[in-house]
Amino acid sequence: MMSKIILVTDASSGLGAATAQALAEGGHVAYAGMGAASGRRPIAAQPDRAAGRQGAQPRPIALDIADQRSVSAAVTGITAEAGRIDCVVHTMGPVPRGPVESFTPYQLAQIYDANVLSTQRVNRAVLPQMRERQDGLLVWVVSRGDPADEAPYLALHSESVTVIDHLAASYAKELAGFGVEATVVVAGLTVPETGRRLQLVRPDDLGTAQAYEDRYPALVDRVDAHLADQAVTAARLARTAHAVAAVVDSPKGTRPPRVTAGAP
């Protein structure tokens, strides 16, 4: 297997960090995007260790996916250092939780930017070189999106996953003639990253949110309990990271359009 040059767009912690680590330990040169919001300072790239050996580390790189200049600078820097980018791995942002009405238009724009527009910025920066080489891979890692009618107050999350599914499918069709592939990896979890508290996007319109709480008492608490049950564990992170690595390692032409982590 040839080592690939891979950019993981948000690898400051959680699922993105685990994915970048798995790819590095699999013998690839994995660049771990570190956004300004992560609070972690990018460090100089470490000397490569033996490919495929445990202990290999990804290479942190400054990357704010909300800023086109940062995206362009990161892609230019990786290309100058490594000569190319073979694969991009996109990860999802925090999960929005609450009644749809209680999210302001500005919040909707931020949610859409974090999950969709940010991937478009990166794709447009890397695809010209992939099309020129007639080779490349785009991977979207999405947290599980339950149908909105089965998951109260998680409709915006489900819609984000649906949009990404359509976007990835369109890219797969349109890029096929250029030898570039696209795959969606569905993580076996809903919340891609947790700390002591669930990292969720909560509505800004507290008055409207309270009106729904008055009508449906304690529903939001039950939703949070459901999300806590789906929170990140080391085993879930590992399953998803290995699923991404398996897609990357698969021979060209054999990668499925959609993979569920942990599924046979």
One Martini backbone bead per residue (centre of mass of N, CA, C, O) as a GRO file, in nm:
protein
  264
    1MET     BB    1   0.094   0.037   0.024
    2MET     BB    2   0.054   0.363  -0.031
    3SER     BB    3   0.131   0.654   0.080
    4LYS     BB    4  -0.071   0.920   0.199
    5ILE     BB    5  -0.196   1.246   0.159
    6ILE     BB    6  -0.364   1.387   0.448
    7LEU     BB    7  -0.660   1.580   0.528
    8VAL     BB    8  -0.779   1.683   0.844
    9THR     BB    9  -0.983   1.944   0.915
   10ASP     BB   10  -1.072   1.840   1.229
   11ALA     BB   11  -0.805   1.753   1.479
   12SER     BB   12  -0.805   1.862   1.787
   13SER     BB   13  -1.034   1.643   1.859
   14GLY     BB   14  -1.167   1.354   1.892
   15LEU     BB   15  -1.255   1.225   1.597
   16GLY     BB   16  -1.036   1.371   1.431
   17ALA     BB   17  -0.791   1.280   1.599
   18ALA     BB   18  -0.836   0.973   1.570
   19THR     BB   19  -0.816   0.967   1.262
   20ALA     BB   20  -0.534   1.086   1.226
   21GLN     BB   21  -0.393   0.868   1.396
   22ALA     BB   22  -0.476   0.617   1.231
   23LEU     BB   23  -0.342   0.711   0.966
   24ALA     BB   24  -0.054   0.736   1.072
   25GLU     BB   25  -0.037   0.435   1.176
   26GLY     BB   26  -0.097   0.337   0.865
   27GLY     BB   27   0.138   0.518   0.693
   28HIS     BB   28   0.046   0.805   0.677
   29VAL     BB   29   0.023   1.148   0.587
   30ALA     BB   30  -0.114   1.337   0.851
   31TYR     BB   31  -0.307   1.625   0.855
   32ALA     BB   32  -0.394   1.836   1.134
   33GLY     BB   33  -0.646   2.036   1.185
   34MET     BB   34  -0.611   2.368   1.354
   35GLY     BB   35  -0.814   2.568   1.493
   36ALA     BB   36  -0.866   2.853   1.670
   37ALA     BB   37  -1.094   2.716   1.860
   38SER     BB   38  -0.914   2.485   1.995
   39GLY     BB   39  -0.644   2.612   2.152
   40ARG     BB   40  -0.429   2.496   1.961
   41ARG     BB   41  -0.095   2.484   1.872
   42PRO     BB   42   0.082   2.463   1.615
   43ILE     BB   43   0.335   2.242   1.517
   44ALA     BB   44   0.597   2.107   1.419
   45ALA     BB   45   0.699   1.877   1.229
   46GLN     BB   46   0.769   1.552   1.261
   47PRO     BB   47   0.952   1.302   1.223
   48ASP     BB   48   0.937   1.026   1.065
   49ARG     BB   49   0.817   0.720   1.114
   50ALA     BB   50   0.754   0.418   1.090
   51ALA     BB   51   0.553   0.274   0.889
   52GLY     BB   52   0.284   0.139   1.080
   53ARG     BB   53   0.370   0.237   1.355
   54GLN     BB   54   0.332   0.274   1.667
   55GLY     BB   55   0.349   0.640   1.726
   56ALA     BB   56   0.261   0.779   1.503
   57GLN     BB   57   0.220   1.119   1.381
   58PRO     BB   58   0.061   1.381   1.318
   59ARG     BB   59   0.039   1.698   1.139
   60PRO     BB   60   0.010   1.997   1.242
   61ILE     BB   61  -0.228   2.252   1.117
   62ALA     BB   62  -0.335   2.547   1.022
   63LEU     BB   63  -0.711   2.551   1.034
   64ASP     BB   64  -0.980   2.754   0.914
   65ILE     BB   65  -1.281   2.660   0.771
   66ALA     BB   66  -1.412   2.969   0.784
   67ASP     BB   67  -1.139   3.048   0.618
   68GLN     BB   68  -1.015   3.086   0.308
   69ARG     BB   69  -0.723   3.172   0.368
   70SER     BB   70  -0.656   2.933   0.551
   71VAL     BB   71  -0.714   2.711   0.350
   72SER     BB   72  -0.517   2.799   0.127
   73ALA     BB   73  -0.261   2.792   0.304
   74ALA     BB   74  -0.272   2.493   0.383
   75VAL     BB   75  -0.271   2.370   0.098
   76THR     BB   76  -0.010   2.505   0.005
   77GLY     BB   77   0.174   2.392   0.230
   78ILE     BB   78   0.135   2.091   0.177
   79THR     BB   79   0.217   2.090  -0.122
   80ALA     BB   80   0.504   2.202  -0.078
   81GLU     BB   81   0.594   1.964   0.118
   82ALA     BB   82   0.445   1.691  -0.030
   83GLY     BB   83   0.320   1.764  -0.344
   84ARG     BB   84   0.030   1.674  -0.222
   85ILE     BB   85  -0.326   1.564  -0.222
   86ASP     BB   86  -0.515   1.264  -0.180
   87CYS     BB   87  -0.686   1.342   0.091
   88VAL     BB   88  -1.006   1.422   0.243
   89VAL     BB   89  -1.128   1.483   0.583
   90HIS     BB   90  -1.448   1.528   0.702
   91THR     BB   91  -1.597   1.690   0.980
   92MET     BB   92  -1.821   1.747   1.222
   93GLY     BB   93  -1.992   1.936   1.418
   94PRO     BB   94  -2.185   2.028   1.639
   95VAL     BB   95  -2.494   1.962   1.785
   96PRO     BB   96  -2.808   2.055   1.730
   97ARG     BB   97  -3.038   2.161   2.008
   98GLY     BB   98  -3.378   2.212   1.933
   99PRO     BB   99  -3.604   2.408   1.834
  100VAL     BB  100  -3.614   2.543   1.534
  101GLU     BB  101  -3.740   2.829   1.605
  102SER     BB  102  -3.500   2.900   1.827
  103PHE     BB  103  -3.329   2.954   1.580
  104THR     BB  104  -3.148   3.170   1.430
  105PRO     BB  105  -3.042   3.271   1.129
  106TYR     BB  106  -2.748   3.293   1.218
  107GLN     BB  107  -2.725   3.003   1.324
  108LEU     BB  108  -2.794   2.859   1.062
  109ALA     BB  109  -2.549   2.968   0.911
  110GLN     BB  110  -2.337   2.840   1.097
  111ILE     BB  111  -2.422   2.546   1.063
  112TYR     BB  112  -2.392   2.536   0.755
  113ASP     BB  113  -2.097   2.618   0.748
  114ALA     BB  114  -1.971   2.390   0.926
  115ASN     BB  115  -2.101   2.141   0.736
  116VAL     BB  116  -2.072   2.271   0.426
  117LEU     BB  117  -1.905   2.525   0.338
  118SER     BB  118  -1.633   2.423   0.446
  119THR     BB  119  -1.605   2.188   0.243
  120GLN     BB  120  -1.604   2.369  -0.011
  121ARG     BB  121  -1.345   2.518   0.042
  122VAL     BB  122  -1.160   2.271   0.039
  123ASN     BB  123  -1.238   2.140  -0.228
  124ARG     BB  124  -1.159   2.385  -0.412
  125ALA     BB  125  -0.851   2.367  -0.326
  126VAL     BB  126  -0.795   2.043  -0.411
  127LEU     BB  127  -0.929   1.952  -0.688
  128PRO     BB  128  -0.743   2.052  -0.914
  129GLN     BB  129  -0.509   1.848  -0.849
  130MET     BB  130  -0.680   1.590  -0.872
  131ARG     BB  131  -0.776   1.625  -1.164
  132GLU     BB  132  -0.492   1.638  -1.288
  133ARG     BB  133  -0.412   1.340  -1.170
  134GLN     BB  134  -0.661   1.143  -1.161
  135ASP     BB  135  -0.674   1.168  -0.830
  136GLY     BB  136  -0.879   1.090  -0.537
  137LEU     BB  137  -1.027   1.177  -0.198
  138LEU     BB  138  -1.348   1.205  -0.042
  139VAL     BB  139  -1.437   1.248   0.313
  140TRP     BB  140  -1.726   1.198   0.512
  141VAL     BB  141  -1.791   1.252   0.858
  142VAL     BB  142  -2.082   1.133   1.020
  143SER     BB  143  -2.318   1.164   1.234
  144ARG     BB  144  -2.586   1.035   1.333
  145GLY     BB  145  -2.911   1.065   1.152
  146ASP     BB  146  -3.200   1.092   1.266
  147PRO     BB  147  -3.506   1.107   1.218
  148ALA     BB  148  -3.698   1.372   1.300
  149ASP     BB  149  -3.953   1.195   1.402
  150GLU     BB  150  -3.744   1.034   1.619
  151ALA     BB  151  -3.584   1.325   1.693
  152PRO     BB  152  -3.620   1.548   1.904
  153TYR     BB  153  -3.446   1.848   1.839
  154LEU     BB  154  -3.267   1.711   1.569
  155ALA     BB  155  -3.326   1.827   1.281
  156LEU     BB  156  -3.067   1.989   1.202
  157HIS     BB  157  -2.885   1.746   1.202
  158SER     BB  158  -3.032   1.572   0.992
  159GLU     BB  159  -3.012   1.784   0.765
  160SER     BB  160  -2.706   1.793   0.745
  161VAL     BB  161  -2.670   1.497   0.664
  162THR     BB  162  -2.842   1.511   0.409
  163VAL     BB  163  -2.675   1.723   0.259
  164ILE     BB  164  -2.412   1.563   0.257
  165ASP     BB  165  -2.513   1.323   0.101
  166HIS     BB  166  -2.581   1.482  -0.158
  167LEU     BB  167  -2.306   1.611  -0.204
  168ALA     BB  168  -2.140   1.349  -0.226
  169ALA     BB  169  -2.302   1.224  -0.461
  170SER     BB  170  -2.244   1.448  -0.663
  171TYR     BB  171  -1.938   1.430  -0.659
  172ALA     BB  172  -1.914   1.135  -0.747
  173LYS     BB  173  -2.037   1.179  -1.030
  174GLU     BB  174  -1.866   1.432  -1.135
  175LEU     BB  175  -1.565   1.293  -1.065
  176ALA     BB  176  -1.537   1.021  -1.217
  177GLY     BB  177  -1.395   1.137  -1.486
  178PHE     BB  178  -1.131   1.221  -1.286
  179GLY     BB  179  -1.070   0.989  -1.060
  180VAL     BB  180  -1.262   1.084  -0.825
  181GLU     BB  181  -1.362   1.019  -0.492
  182ALA     BB  182  -1.662   0.949  -0.275
  183THR     BB  183  -1.728   0.931   0.090
  184VAL     BB  184  -1.940   0.810   0.352
  185VAL     BB  185  -1.902   0.814   0.711
  186VAL     BB  186  -2.078   0.651   0.966
  187ALA     BB  187  -2.108   0.703   1.281
  188GLY     BB  188  -2.159   0.532   1.604
  189LEU     BB  189  -2.278   0.835   1.661
  190THR     BB  190  -2.393   1.161   1.747
  191VAL     BB  191  -2.164   1.276   1.924
  192PRO     BB  192  -1.834   1.361   1.831
  193GLU     BB  193  -1.803   1.534   2.113
  194THR     BB  194  -1.683   1.519   2.457
  195GLY     BB  195  -1.698   1.605   2.786
  196ARG     BB  196  -1.846   1.686   3.066
  197ARG     BB  197  -2.014   1.812   2.839
  198LEU     BB  198  -2.217   1.857   2.603
  199GLN     BB  199  -2.148   1.949   2.264
  200LEU     BB  200  -2.374   2.198   2.189
  201VAL     BB  201  -2.618   2.364   1.997
  202ARG     BB  202  -2.791   2.629   2.124
  203PRO     BB  203  -3.038   2.835   2.146
  204ASP     BB  204  -3.086   3.189   2.150
  205ASP     BB  205  -3.403   3.167   2.180
  206LEU     BB  206  -3.524   3.140   2.493
  207GLY     BB  207  -3.826   3.205   2.478
  208THR     BB  208  -3.904   2.987   2.271
  209ALA     BB  209  -3.785   2.746   2.421
  210GLN     BB  210  -3.972   2.781   2.670
  211ALA     BB  211  -4.241   2.734   2.524
  212TYR     BB  212  -4.173   2.437   2.463
  213GLU     BB  213  -4.124   2.348   2.754
  214ASP     BB  214  -4.416   2.409   2.850
  215ARG     BB  215  -4.549   2.206   2.644
  216TYR     BB  216  -4.277   2.001   2.683
  217PRO     BB  217  -4.194   1.868   2.950
  218ALA     BB  218  -3.860   1.749   2.967
  219LEU     BB  219  -3.770   1.686   2.672
  220VAL     BB  220  -3.481   1.800   2.667
  221ASP     BB  221  -3.374   1.598   2.880
  222ARG     BB  222  -3.426   1.342   2.712
  223VAL     BB  223  -3.244   1.419   2.479
  224ASP     BB  224  -2.982   1.445   2.645
  225ALA     BB  225  -2.984   1.153   2.741
  226HIS     BB  226  -2.964   1.030   2.460
  227LEU     BB  227  -2.693   1.165   2.386
  228ALA     BB  228  -2.527   1.049   2.621
  229ASP     BB  229  -2.555   0.754   2.518
  230GLN     BB  230  -2.393   0.859   2.237
  231ALA     BB  231  -2.133   0.910   2.337
  232VAL     BB  232  -1.810   0.916   2.358
  233THR     BB  233  -1.587   0.649   2.302
  234ALA     BB  234  -1.313   0.475   2.242
  235ALA     BB  235  -1.451   0.257   2.069
  236ARG     BB  236  -1.606   0.447   1.876
  237LEU     BB  237  -1.366   0.599   1.771
  238ALA     BB  238  -1.211   0.355   1.658
  239ARG     BB  239  -1.422   0.253   1.456
  240THR     BB  240  -1.430   0.509   1.283
  241ALA     BB  241  -1.130   0.544   1.219
  242HIS     BB  242  -1.103   0.260   1.081
  243ALA     BB  243  -1.311   0.312   0.859
  244VAL     BB  244  -1.156   0.534   0.721
  245ALA     BB  245  -0.893   0.376   0.672
  246ALA     BB  246  -1.028   0.159   0.494
  247VAL     BB  247  -1.109   0.347   0.266
  248VAL     BB  248  -0.827   0.455   0.198
  249ASP     BB  249  -0.702   0.154   0.151
  250SER     BB  250  -0.874   0.108  -0.072
  251PRO     BB  251  -0.917   0.040  -0.376
  252LYS     BB  252  -0.969   0.174  -0.653
  253GLY     BB  253  -1.321   0.115  -0.721
  254THR     BB  254  -1.418  -0.014  -0.413
  255ARG     BB  255  -1.559   0.223  -0.296
  256PRO     BB  256  -1.810   0.313  -0.118
  257PRO     BB  257  -2.047   0.570  -0.074
  258ARG     BB  258  -2.125   0.407   0.204
  259VAL     BB  259  -2.037   0.392   0.558
  260THR     BB  260  -2.065   0.194   0.856
  261ALA     BB  261  -1.951   0.191   1.153
  262GLY     BB  262  -1.925  -0.156   1.243
  263ALA     BB  263  -2.015  -0.276   0.991
  264PRO     BB  264  -1.999  -0.548   0.772
   0.00000   0.00000   0.00000
